[in-house]
Coordinates of C-alpha atoms and ligand atoms in Angstrom, one line a residue:
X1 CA 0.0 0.0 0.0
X2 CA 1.9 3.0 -1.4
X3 CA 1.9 6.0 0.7
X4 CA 0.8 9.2 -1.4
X5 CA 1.4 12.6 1.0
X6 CA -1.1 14.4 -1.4
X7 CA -3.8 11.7 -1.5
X8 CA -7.4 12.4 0.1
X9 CA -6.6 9.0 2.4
X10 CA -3.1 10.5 4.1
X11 CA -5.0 13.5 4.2
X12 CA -8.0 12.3 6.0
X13 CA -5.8 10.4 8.6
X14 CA -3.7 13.5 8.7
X15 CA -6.6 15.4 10.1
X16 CA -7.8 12.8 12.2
X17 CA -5.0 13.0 13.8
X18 CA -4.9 16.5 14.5
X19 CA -8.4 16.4 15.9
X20 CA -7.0 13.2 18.4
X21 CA -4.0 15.4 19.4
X22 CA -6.3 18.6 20.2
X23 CA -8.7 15.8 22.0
X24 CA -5.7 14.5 24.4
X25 CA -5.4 18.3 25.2
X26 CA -8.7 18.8 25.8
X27 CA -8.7 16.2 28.6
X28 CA -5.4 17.4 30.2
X29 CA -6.2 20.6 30.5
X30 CA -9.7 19.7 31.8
X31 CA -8.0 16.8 34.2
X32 CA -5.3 19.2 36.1
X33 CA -7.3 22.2 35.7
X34 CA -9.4 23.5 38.8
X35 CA -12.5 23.7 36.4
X36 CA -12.9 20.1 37.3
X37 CA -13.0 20.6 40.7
X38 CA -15.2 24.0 39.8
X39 CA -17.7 21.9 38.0
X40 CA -18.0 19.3 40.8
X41 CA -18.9 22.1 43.4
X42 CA -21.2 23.6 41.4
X43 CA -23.1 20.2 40.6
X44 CA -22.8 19.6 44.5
X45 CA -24.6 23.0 45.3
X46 CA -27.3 22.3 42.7
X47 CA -28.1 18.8 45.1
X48 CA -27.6 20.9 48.1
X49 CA -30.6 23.8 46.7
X50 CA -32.7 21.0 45.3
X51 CA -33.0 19.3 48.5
X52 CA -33.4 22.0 51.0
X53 CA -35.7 23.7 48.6
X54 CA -37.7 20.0 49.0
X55 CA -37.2 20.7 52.7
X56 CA -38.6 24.0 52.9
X57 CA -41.4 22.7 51.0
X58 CA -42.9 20.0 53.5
X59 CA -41.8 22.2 56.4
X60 CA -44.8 23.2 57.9
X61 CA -47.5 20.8 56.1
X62 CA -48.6 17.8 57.7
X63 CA -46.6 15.1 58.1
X64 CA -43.4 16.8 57.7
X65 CA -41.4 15.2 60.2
X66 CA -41.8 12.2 58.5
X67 CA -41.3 13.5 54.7
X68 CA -38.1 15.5 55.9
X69 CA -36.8 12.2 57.5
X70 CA -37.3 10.2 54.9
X71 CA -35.5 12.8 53.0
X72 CA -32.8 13.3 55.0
X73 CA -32.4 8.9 54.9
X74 CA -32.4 8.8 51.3
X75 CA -30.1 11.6 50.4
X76 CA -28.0 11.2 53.7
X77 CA -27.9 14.5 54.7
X78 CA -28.4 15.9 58.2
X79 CA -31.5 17.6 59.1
X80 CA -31.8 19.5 62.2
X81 CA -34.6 22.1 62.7
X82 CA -34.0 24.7 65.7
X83 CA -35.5 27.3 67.1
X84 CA -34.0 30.9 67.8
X85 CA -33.4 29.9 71.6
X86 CA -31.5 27.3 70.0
X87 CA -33.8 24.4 71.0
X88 CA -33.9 21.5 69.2
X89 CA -37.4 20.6 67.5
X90 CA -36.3 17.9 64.9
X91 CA -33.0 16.4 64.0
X92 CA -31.9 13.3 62.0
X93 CA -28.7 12.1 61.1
X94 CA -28.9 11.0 57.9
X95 CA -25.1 10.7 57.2
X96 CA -24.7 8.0 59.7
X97 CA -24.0 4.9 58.2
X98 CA -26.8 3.5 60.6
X99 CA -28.5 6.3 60.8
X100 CA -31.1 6.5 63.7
X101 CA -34.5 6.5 62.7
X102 CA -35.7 8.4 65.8
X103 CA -35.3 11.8 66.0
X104 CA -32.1 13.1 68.0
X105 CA -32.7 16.1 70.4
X106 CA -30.9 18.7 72.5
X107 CA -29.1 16.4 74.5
X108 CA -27.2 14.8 71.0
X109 CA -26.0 18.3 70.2
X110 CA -22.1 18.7 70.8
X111 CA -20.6 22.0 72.0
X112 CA -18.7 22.9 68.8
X113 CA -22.4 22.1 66.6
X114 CA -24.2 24.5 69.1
X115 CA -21.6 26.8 68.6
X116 CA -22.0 26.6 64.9
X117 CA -25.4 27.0 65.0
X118 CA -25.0 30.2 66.8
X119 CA -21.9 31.3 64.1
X120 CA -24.9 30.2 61.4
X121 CA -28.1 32.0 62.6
X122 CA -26.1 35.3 63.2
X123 CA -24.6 35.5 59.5
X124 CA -27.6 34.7 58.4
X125 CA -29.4 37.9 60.2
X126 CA -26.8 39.7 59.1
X127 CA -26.6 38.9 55.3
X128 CA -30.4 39.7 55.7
X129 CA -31.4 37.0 53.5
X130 CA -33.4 34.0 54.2
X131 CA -31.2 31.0 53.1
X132 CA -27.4 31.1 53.8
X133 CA -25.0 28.5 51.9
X134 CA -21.4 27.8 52.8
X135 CA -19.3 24.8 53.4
X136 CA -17.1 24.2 56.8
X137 CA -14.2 21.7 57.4
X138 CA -16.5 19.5 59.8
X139 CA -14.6 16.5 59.3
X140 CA -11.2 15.7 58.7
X141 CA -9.9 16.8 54.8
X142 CA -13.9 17.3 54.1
X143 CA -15.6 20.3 53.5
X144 CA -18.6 19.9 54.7
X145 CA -21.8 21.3 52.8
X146 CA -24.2 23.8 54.7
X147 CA -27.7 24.7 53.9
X148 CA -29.2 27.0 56.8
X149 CA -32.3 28.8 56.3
X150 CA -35.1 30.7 58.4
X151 CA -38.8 29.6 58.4
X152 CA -41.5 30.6 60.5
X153 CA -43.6 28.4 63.0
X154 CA -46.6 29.3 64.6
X155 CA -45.4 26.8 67.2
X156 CA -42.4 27.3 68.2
X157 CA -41.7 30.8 66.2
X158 CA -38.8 31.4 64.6
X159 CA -36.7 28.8 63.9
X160 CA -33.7 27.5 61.3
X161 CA -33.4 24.5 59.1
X162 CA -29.9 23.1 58.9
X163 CA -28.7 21.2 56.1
X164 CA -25.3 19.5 56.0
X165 CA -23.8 17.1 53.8
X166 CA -20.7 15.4 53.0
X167 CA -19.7 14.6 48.9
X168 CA -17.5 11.7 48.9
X169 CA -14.9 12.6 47.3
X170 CA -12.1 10.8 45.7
X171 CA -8.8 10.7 48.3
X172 CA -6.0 12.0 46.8
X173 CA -4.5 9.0 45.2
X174 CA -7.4 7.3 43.9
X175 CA -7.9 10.7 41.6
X176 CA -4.2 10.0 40.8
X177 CA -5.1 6.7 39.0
X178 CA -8.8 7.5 38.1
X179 CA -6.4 10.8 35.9
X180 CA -3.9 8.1 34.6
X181 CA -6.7 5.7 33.8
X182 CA -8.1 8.3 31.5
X183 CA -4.9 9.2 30.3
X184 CA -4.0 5.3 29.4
X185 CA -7.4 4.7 27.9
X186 CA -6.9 8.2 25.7
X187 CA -3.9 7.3 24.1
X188 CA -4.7 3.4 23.4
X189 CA -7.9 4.4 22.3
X190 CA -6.4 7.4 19.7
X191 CA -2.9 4.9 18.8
X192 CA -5.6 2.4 17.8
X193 CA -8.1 5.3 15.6
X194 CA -4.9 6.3 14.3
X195 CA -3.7 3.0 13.2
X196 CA -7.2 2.0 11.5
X197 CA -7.8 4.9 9.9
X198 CA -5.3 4.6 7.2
X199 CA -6.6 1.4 6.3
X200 CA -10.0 2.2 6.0
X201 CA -9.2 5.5 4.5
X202 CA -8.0 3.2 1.8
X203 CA -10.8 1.0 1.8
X204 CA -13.4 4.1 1.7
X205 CA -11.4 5.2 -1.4
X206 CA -11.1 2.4 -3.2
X207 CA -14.3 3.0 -5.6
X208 CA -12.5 6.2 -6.2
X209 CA -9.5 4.8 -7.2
X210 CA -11.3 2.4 -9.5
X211 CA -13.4 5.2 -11.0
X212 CA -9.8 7.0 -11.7
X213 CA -8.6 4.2 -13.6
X214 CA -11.6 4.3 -15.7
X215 CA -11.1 7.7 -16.3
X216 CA -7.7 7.9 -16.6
X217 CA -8.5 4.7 -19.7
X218 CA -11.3 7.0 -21.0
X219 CA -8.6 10.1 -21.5
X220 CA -6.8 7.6 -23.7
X221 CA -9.6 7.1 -26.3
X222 CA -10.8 4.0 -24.8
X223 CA -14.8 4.5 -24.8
X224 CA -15.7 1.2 -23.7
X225 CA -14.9 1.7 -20.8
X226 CA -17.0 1.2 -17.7
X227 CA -17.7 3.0 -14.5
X228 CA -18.2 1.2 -11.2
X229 CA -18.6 3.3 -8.4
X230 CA -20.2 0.6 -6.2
X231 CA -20.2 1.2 -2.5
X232 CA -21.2 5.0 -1.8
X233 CA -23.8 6.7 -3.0
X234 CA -21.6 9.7 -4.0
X235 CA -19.0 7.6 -6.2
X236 CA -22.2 5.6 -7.6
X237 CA -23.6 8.9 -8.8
X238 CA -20.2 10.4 -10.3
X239 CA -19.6 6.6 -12.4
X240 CA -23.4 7.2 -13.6
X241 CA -22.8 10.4 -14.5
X242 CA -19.1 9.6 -16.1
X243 CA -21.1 6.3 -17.6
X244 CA -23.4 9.0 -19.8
X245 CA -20.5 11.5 -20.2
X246 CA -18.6 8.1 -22.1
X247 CA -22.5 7.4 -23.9
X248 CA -22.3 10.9 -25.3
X249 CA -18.6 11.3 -26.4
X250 CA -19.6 7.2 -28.1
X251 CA -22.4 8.5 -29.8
X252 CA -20.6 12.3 -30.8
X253 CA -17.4 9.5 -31.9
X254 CA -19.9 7.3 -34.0
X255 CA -21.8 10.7 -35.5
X256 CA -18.4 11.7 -36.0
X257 CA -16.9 9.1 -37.8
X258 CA -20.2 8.7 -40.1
X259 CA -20.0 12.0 -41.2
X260 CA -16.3 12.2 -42.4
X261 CA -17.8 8.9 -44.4
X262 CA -20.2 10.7 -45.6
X263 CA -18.5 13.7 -46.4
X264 CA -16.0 12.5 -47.7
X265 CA -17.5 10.4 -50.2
X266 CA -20.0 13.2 -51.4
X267 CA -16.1 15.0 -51.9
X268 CA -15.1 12.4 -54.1
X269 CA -17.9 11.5 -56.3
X270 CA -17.6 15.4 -57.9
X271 CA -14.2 15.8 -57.3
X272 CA -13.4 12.4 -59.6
X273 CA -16.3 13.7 -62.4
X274 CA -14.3 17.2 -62.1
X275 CA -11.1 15.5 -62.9
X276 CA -12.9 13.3 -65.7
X277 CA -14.5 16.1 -67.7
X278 CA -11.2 18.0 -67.3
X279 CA -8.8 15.3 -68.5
X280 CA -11.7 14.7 -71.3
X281 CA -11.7 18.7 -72.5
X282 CA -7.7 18.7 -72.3
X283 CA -7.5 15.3 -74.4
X284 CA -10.3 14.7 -76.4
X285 CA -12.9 17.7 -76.5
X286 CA -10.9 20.8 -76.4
X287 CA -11.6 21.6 -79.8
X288 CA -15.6 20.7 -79.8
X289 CA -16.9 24.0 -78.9
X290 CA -20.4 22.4 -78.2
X291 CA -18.7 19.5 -76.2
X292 CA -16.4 21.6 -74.5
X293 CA -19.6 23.8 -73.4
X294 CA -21.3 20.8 -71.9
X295 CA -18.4 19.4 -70.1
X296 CA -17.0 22.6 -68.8
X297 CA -21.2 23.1 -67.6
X298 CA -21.1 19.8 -65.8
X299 CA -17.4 20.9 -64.3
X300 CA -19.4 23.6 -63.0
X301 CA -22.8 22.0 -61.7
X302 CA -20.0 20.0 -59.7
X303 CA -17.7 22.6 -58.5
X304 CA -21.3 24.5 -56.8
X305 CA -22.3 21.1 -55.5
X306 CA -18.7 20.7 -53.7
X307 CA -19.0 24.3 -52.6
X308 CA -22.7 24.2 -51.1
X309 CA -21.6 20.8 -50.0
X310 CA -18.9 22.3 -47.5
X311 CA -21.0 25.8 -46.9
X312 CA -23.4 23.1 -45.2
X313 CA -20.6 21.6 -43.3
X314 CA -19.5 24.7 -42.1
X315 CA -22.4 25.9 -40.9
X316 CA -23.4 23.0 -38.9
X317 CA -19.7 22.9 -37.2
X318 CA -20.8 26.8 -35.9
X319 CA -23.9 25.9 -35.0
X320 CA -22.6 22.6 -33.3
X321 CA -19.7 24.5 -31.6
X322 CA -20.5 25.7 -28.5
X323 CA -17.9 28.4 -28.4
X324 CA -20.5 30.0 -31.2
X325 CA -23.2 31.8 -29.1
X326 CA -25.8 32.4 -31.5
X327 CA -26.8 36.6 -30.8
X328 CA -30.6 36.9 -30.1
X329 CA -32.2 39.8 -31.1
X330 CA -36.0 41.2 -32.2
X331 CA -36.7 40.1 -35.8
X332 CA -39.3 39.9 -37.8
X333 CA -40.3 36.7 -39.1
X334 CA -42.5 37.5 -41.6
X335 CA -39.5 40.2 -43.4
X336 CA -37.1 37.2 -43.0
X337 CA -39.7 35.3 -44.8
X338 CA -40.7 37.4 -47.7
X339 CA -36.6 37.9 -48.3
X340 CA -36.1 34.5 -48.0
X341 CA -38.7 33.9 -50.8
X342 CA -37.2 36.1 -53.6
X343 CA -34.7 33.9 -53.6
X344 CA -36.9 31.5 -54.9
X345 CA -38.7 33.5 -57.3
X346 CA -36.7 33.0 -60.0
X347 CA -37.9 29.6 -59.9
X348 CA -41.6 30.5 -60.5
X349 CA -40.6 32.8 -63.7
X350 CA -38.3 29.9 -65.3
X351 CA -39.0 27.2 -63.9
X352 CA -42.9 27.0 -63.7
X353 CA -42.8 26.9 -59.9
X354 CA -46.1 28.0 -57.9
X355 CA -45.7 29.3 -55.0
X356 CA -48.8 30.4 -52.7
X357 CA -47.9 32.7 -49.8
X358 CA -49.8 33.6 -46.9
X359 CA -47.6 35.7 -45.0
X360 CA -48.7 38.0 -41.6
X361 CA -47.9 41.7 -41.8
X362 CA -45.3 41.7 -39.3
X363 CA -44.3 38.8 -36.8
X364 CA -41.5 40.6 -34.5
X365 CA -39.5 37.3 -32.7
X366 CA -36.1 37.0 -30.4
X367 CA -33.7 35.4 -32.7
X368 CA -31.3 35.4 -35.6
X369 CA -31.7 36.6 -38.6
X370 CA -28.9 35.0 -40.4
X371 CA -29.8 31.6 -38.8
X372 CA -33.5 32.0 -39.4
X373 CA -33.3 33.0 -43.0
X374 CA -31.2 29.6 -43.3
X375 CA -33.7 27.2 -41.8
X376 CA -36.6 29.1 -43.8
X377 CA -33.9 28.8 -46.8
X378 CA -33.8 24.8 -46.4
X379 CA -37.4 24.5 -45.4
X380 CA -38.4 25.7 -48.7
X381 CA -35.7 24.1 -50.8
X382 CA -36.7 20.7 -49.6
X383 CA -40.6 21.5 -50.7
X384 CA -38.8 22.6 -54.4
X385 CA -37.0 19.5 -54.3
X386 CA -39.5 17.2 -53.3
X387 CA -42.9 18.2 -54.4
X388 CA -44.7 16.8 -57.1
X389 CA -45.3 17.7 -60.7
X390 CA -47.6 20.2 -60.4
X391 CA -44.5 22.4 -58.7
X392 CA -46.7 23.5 -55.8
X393 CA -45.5 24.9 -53.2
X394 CA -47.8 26.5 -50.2
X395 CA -45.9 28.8 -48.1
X396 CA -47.2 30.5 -44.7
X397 CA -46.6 32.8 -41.7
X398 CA -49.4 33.2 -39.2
X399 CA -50.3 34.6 -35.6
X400 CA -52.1 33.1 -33.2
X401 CA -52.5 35.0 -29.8
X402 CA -48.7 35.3 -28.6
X403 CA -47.6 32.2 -31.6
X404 CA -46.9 32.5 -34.9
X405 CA -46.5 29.5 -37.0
X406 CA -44.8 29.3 -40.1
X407 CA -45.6 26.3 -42.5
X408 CA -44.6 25.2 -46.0
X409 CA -46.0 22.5 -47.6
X410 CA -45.3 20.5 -51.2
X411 CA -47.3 17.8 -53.3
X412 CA -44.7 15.4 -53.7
X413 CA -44.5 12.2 -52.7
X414 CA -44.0 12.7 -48.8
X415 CA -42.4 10.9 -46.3
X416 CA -43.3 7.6 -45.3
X417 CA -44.0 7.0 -41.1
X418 CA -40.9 5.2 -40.4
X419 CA -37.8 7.4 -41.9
X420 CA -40.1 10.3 -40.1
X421 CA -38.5 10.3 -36.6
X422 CA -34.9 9.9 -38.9
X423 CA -35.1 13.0 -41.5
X424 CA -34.2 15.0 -38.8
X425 CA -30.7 13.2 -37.8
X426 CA -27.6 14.6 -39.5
X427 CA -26.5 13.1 -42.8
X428 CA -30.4 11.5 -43.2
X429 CA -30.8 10.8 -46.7
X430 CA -33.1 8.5 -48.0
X431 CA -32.7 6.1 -50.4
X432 CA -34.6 7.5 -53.2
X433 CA -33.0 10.5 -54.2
X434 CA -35.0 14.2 -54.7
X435 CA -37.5 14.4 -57.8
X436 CA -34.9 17.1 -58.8
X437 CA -32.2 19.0 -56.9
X438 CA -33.3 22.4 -58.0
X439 CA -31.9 24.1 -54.9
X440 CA -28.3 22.6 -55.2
X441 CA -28.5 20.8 -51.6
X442 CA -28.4 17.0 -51.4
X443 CA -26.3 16.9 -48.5
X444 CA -28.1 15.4 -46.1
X445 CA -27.5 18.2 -43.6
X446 CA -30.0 20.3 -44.5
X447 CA -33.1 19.3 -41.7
X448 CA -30.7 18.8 -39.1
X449 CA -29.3 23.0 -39.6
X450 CA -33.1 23.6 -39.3
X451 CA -33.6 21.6 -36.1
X452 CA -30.3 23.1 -34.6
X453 CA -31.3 26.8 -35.7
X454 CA -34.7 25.8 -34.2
X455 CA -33.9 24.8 -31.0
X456 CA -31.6 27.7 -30.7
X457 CA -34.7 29.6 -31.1
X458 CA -36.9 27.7 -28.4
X459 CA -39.4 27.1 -31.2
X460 CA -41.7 23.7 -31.5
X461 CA -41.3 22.2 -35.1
X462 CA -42.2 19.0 -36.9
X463 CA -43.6 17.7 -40.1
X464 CA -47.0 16.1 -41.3
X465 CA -46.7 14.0 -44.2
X466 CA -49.3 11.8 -46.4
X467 CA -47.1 9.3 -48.5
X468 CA -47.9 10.2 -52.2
X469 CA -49.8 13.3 -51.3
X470 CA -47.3 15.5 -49.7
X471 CA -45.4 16.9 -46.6
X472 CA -46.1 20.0 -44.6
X473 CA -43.2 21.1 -42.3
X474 CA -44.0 23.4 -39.7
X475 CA -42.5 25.6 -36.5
X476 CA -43.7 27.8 -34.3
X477 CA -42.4 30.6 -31.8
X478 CA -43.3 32.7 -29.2
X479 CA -43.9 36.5 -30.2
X480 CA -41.6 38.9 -28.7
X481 CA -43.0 39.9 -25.2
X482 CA -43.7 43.2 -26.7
X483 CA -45.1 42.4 -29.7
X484 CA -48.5 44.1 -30.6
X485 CA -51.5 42.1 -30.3
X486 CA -53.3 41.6 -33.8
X487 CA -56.1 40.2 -35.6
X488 CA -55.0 37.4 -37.7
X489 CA -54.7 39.8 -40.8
X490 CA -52.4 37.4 -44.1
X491 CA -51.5 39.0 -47.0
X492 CA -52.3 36.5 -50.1
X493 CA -49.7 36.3 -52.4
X494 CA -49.6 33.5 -55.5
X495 CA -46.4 33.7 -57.7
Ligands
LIG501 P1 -31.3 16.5 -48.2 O1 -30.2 17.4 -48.6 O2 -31.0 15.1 -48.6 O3 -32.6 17.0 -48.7 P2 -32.2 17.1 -45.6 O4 -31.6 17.0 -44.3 O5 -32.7 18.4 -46.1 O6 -31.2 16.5 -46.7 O7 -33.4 16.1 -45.6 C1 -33.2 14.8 -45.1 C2 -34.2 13.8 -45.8 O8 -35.5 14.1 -45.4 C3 -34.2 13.9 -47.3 O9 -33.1 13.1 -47.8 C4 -35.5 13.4 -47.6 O10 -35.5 12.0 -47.6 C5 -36.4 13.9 -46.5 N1 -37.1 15.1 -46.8 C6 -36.8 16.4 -46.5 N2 -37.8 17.3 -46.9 C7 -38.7 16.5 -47.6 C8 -39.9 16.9 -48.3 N3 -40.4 18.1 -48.4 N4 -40.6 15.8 -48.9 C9 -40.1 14.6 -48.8 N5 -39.0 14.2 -48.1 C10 -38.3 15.2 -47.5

């Protein structure tokens, strides 16, 4: 068991240690200190005021001579009761180790007691107060404890209630051991603490150490690693939470990989017709102005296909970067929207594209314009690329209370129920290829841009699709808070 100075175990024991030396401390300073012997009065004193307050209490009532004795046998503590003439009226001698059941009187009193009695009943008149407390060296090395107090009797008048007890207390040298004893027991007690602790230190961190291992394999690329934190509920939390960590960086590494597939083969498919049409031109039909039109055309078509090809792959990388913090700010949809559509318009004047607009007057949102215009951008591409014959496409923005909800729908041949919950994941494509690629995309990139930019935006999105009828993709976002309410005005427009 190697001995790490910085590790949490040496650490722990190192503290515990500390906390055992301030311990031992504690208790020598509190065993030869006077407070001990402080704290020991001060407990005797609070006997002492309970029972001659329980005295005082059934003086008077009837049966008290009884009560008091019993009192003064249980507790053995002397009870005498006197008057002012210094008569005894009731006296037992409870600190007797036989005591005498029968009350004691005048004649039992020794010279030095009466004259105590005297010394007693004259401080107290003079302190003025009822109850007097002090302790005299009665016996031999003993202090003895005295409660003296006045009461009145309608009997015998004034008279005193004396208290006095003896604490056994602990001769000199059986303290001496009692403190050694203490002392022994201490240290055996903190050697042995001290000694186990490392040990179990260990044992506690073992699920730690094992989850470092995993970790440390995990740094090295290994992501099959596995996470057992069994034992504690702490270390079983951190491997669940380093066992989804390892899920996510599996799946991010398997997305990963697929995509540089992906991409990379979309790279070489144009890149290799590039290199075919140009060898072709340079060796066979440079001179063929007509051949030379056609192959340079298709040099072309592939040269924008590589180029949108990476301007997708670029985006997504911002957007999927999460040092890019996408800047929120009030825009309006429905201006987005219209811009976004004259880019399309073209296509309705050559290409005998129908496009049927429904667009609110204004529809002011938090978000990006940049990003918005780009999901609306692949939104509508798709419906160009997909929809049917009839080149339909239905586009449109409108409010509802504090919503607005943007649609576009085509006539093509939609989306069957299965690939729907996949369209959506990056590099989807599905087998059958577009109708047409009027729009240039083809990436497979496109809906997954939309559902980033979307959930950027906090918007709810999804798609509705009838195989051979058609799809309808749709979102919708909250208003800006400030946005003014209106009715649900549209502005038709068919181009
Ligand atoms: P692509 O560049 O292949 O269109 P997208 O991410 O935009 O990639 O779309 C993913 C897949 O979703 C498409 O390959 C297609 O199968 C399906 N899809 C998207 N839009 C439509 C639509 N309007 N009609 C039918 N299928 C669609």
């Amino acid at each position: 068991m190697a001995l790490n100075l910085r590790g949490i175990a040496f650490r722990a024991w190192t503290g515990l240690a500390m906390v055992c030396v301030a311990t031992l401390a504690v208790i020598l300073v509190i065993q030869f200190s006077p407070l001990l012997g402080y704290l020991g009065e001060k407990i005797h004193w609070w006997s002492v005021d309970d029972v001659g307050s329980r005295v005082l209490e059934e003086y008077g009532q009837p049966g008290a001579e009884s009560n008091i004795a019993q009192i003064a046998l249980a507790e053995h503590y002397d009870i005498m009761i006197v008057t002012a003439l210094e008569r005894v009226v009731f006296w037992v001698k409870g600190s007797d180790p036989t005591p005498n059941v029968d009350p004691l009187d005048d004649a039992d009193v020794t010279p030095e007691l009466r004259l105590l009695l005297q010394t007693l009943a004259n401080e107290l008149e003079l302190s003025g107060r009822n109850v007097l407390k002090t302790t005299r060296p009665l016996e031999e090395g003993e202090s003895t404890y005295i409660y003296f107090a006045r009461v009145e009797d309608q009997e015998h008048g004034t008279c005193y209630v004396y208290l006095a007890v003896n604490f056994a207390e602990p001769s000199d040298s059986d303290a001496q051991t009692l403190q050694i004893q203490v002392l022994l027991v201490t240290i055996i007690m903190m050697a042995i603490l001290l000694a186990a602790s490392l040990p179990i230190g260990h044992r506690f961190l073992l699920p730690v150490a094992r989850l470092t291992k995993s970790a440390q394999r995990l740094a090295h690329g290994d992501l099959s690693v596995e996470f057992n934190g069994h034992g504690f509920t702490e270390t079983e939390q951190l491997a669940a939470t380093l066992t989804y960590a390892t899920a996510q960086l599996r799946e991010f590494d398997t997305d990963r990989k697929e995509l540089l597939a992906n991409v990379s083969h979309d790279l070489k498919t144009p890149l290799t017709i590039i290199r075919i049409y140009a060898e072709t031109i340079r060796d066979v039909s440079g001179d063929d102005a007509f051949k030379r039109q056609t192959h340079c055309d298709t040099i072309i078509e592939e040269a924008n296909r590589l180029t949108d090809l990476v301007n997708e792959i670029v985006e997504l990388s911002r957007l999927d970067s999460s040092s890019t913090t996408v800047v929120l700010t009030e825009i309006d949809l429905a201006e987005v929207l219209r811009d976004t559509l004259t880019s399309f318009a073209i296509l309705a004047e050559t290409e005998g594209y129908t496009f049927e607009a429904s667009i609110v007057d204004t529809a002011p949102i938090i978000g990006n314009e940049h990003f918005m215009k780009r999901a609306l951008y692949n939104l509508i591409g798709n419906a160009v690329n997909y929809t049917g014959d009839d080149r339909f496409i239905g586009v449109s923005l409108a409010r509802r209370g504090q919503v607005v909800r943007f649609e576009v729908t085509d006539t093509g041949e939609g989306i069957t129920p299965d690939k729907l919950p996949t369209i959506w994941e990056r590099y989807y494509k599905s087998r059958g290829h577009h109708s047409r690629s009027v729009t240039g995309s083809g990436s497979g990139i496109g809906l997954s841009i939309v559902k980033r930019v979307l959930t950027v935006h906090n918007a709810r999105f999804g798609v509705q699709s009838v195989p051979s009828s058609g799809s309808c993709f749709w979102f919708e976002c909250d208003l800006a808070p400030d946005a003014e309410p209106i009715l649900d005005r549209a502005a038709d427009h068919t181009a």
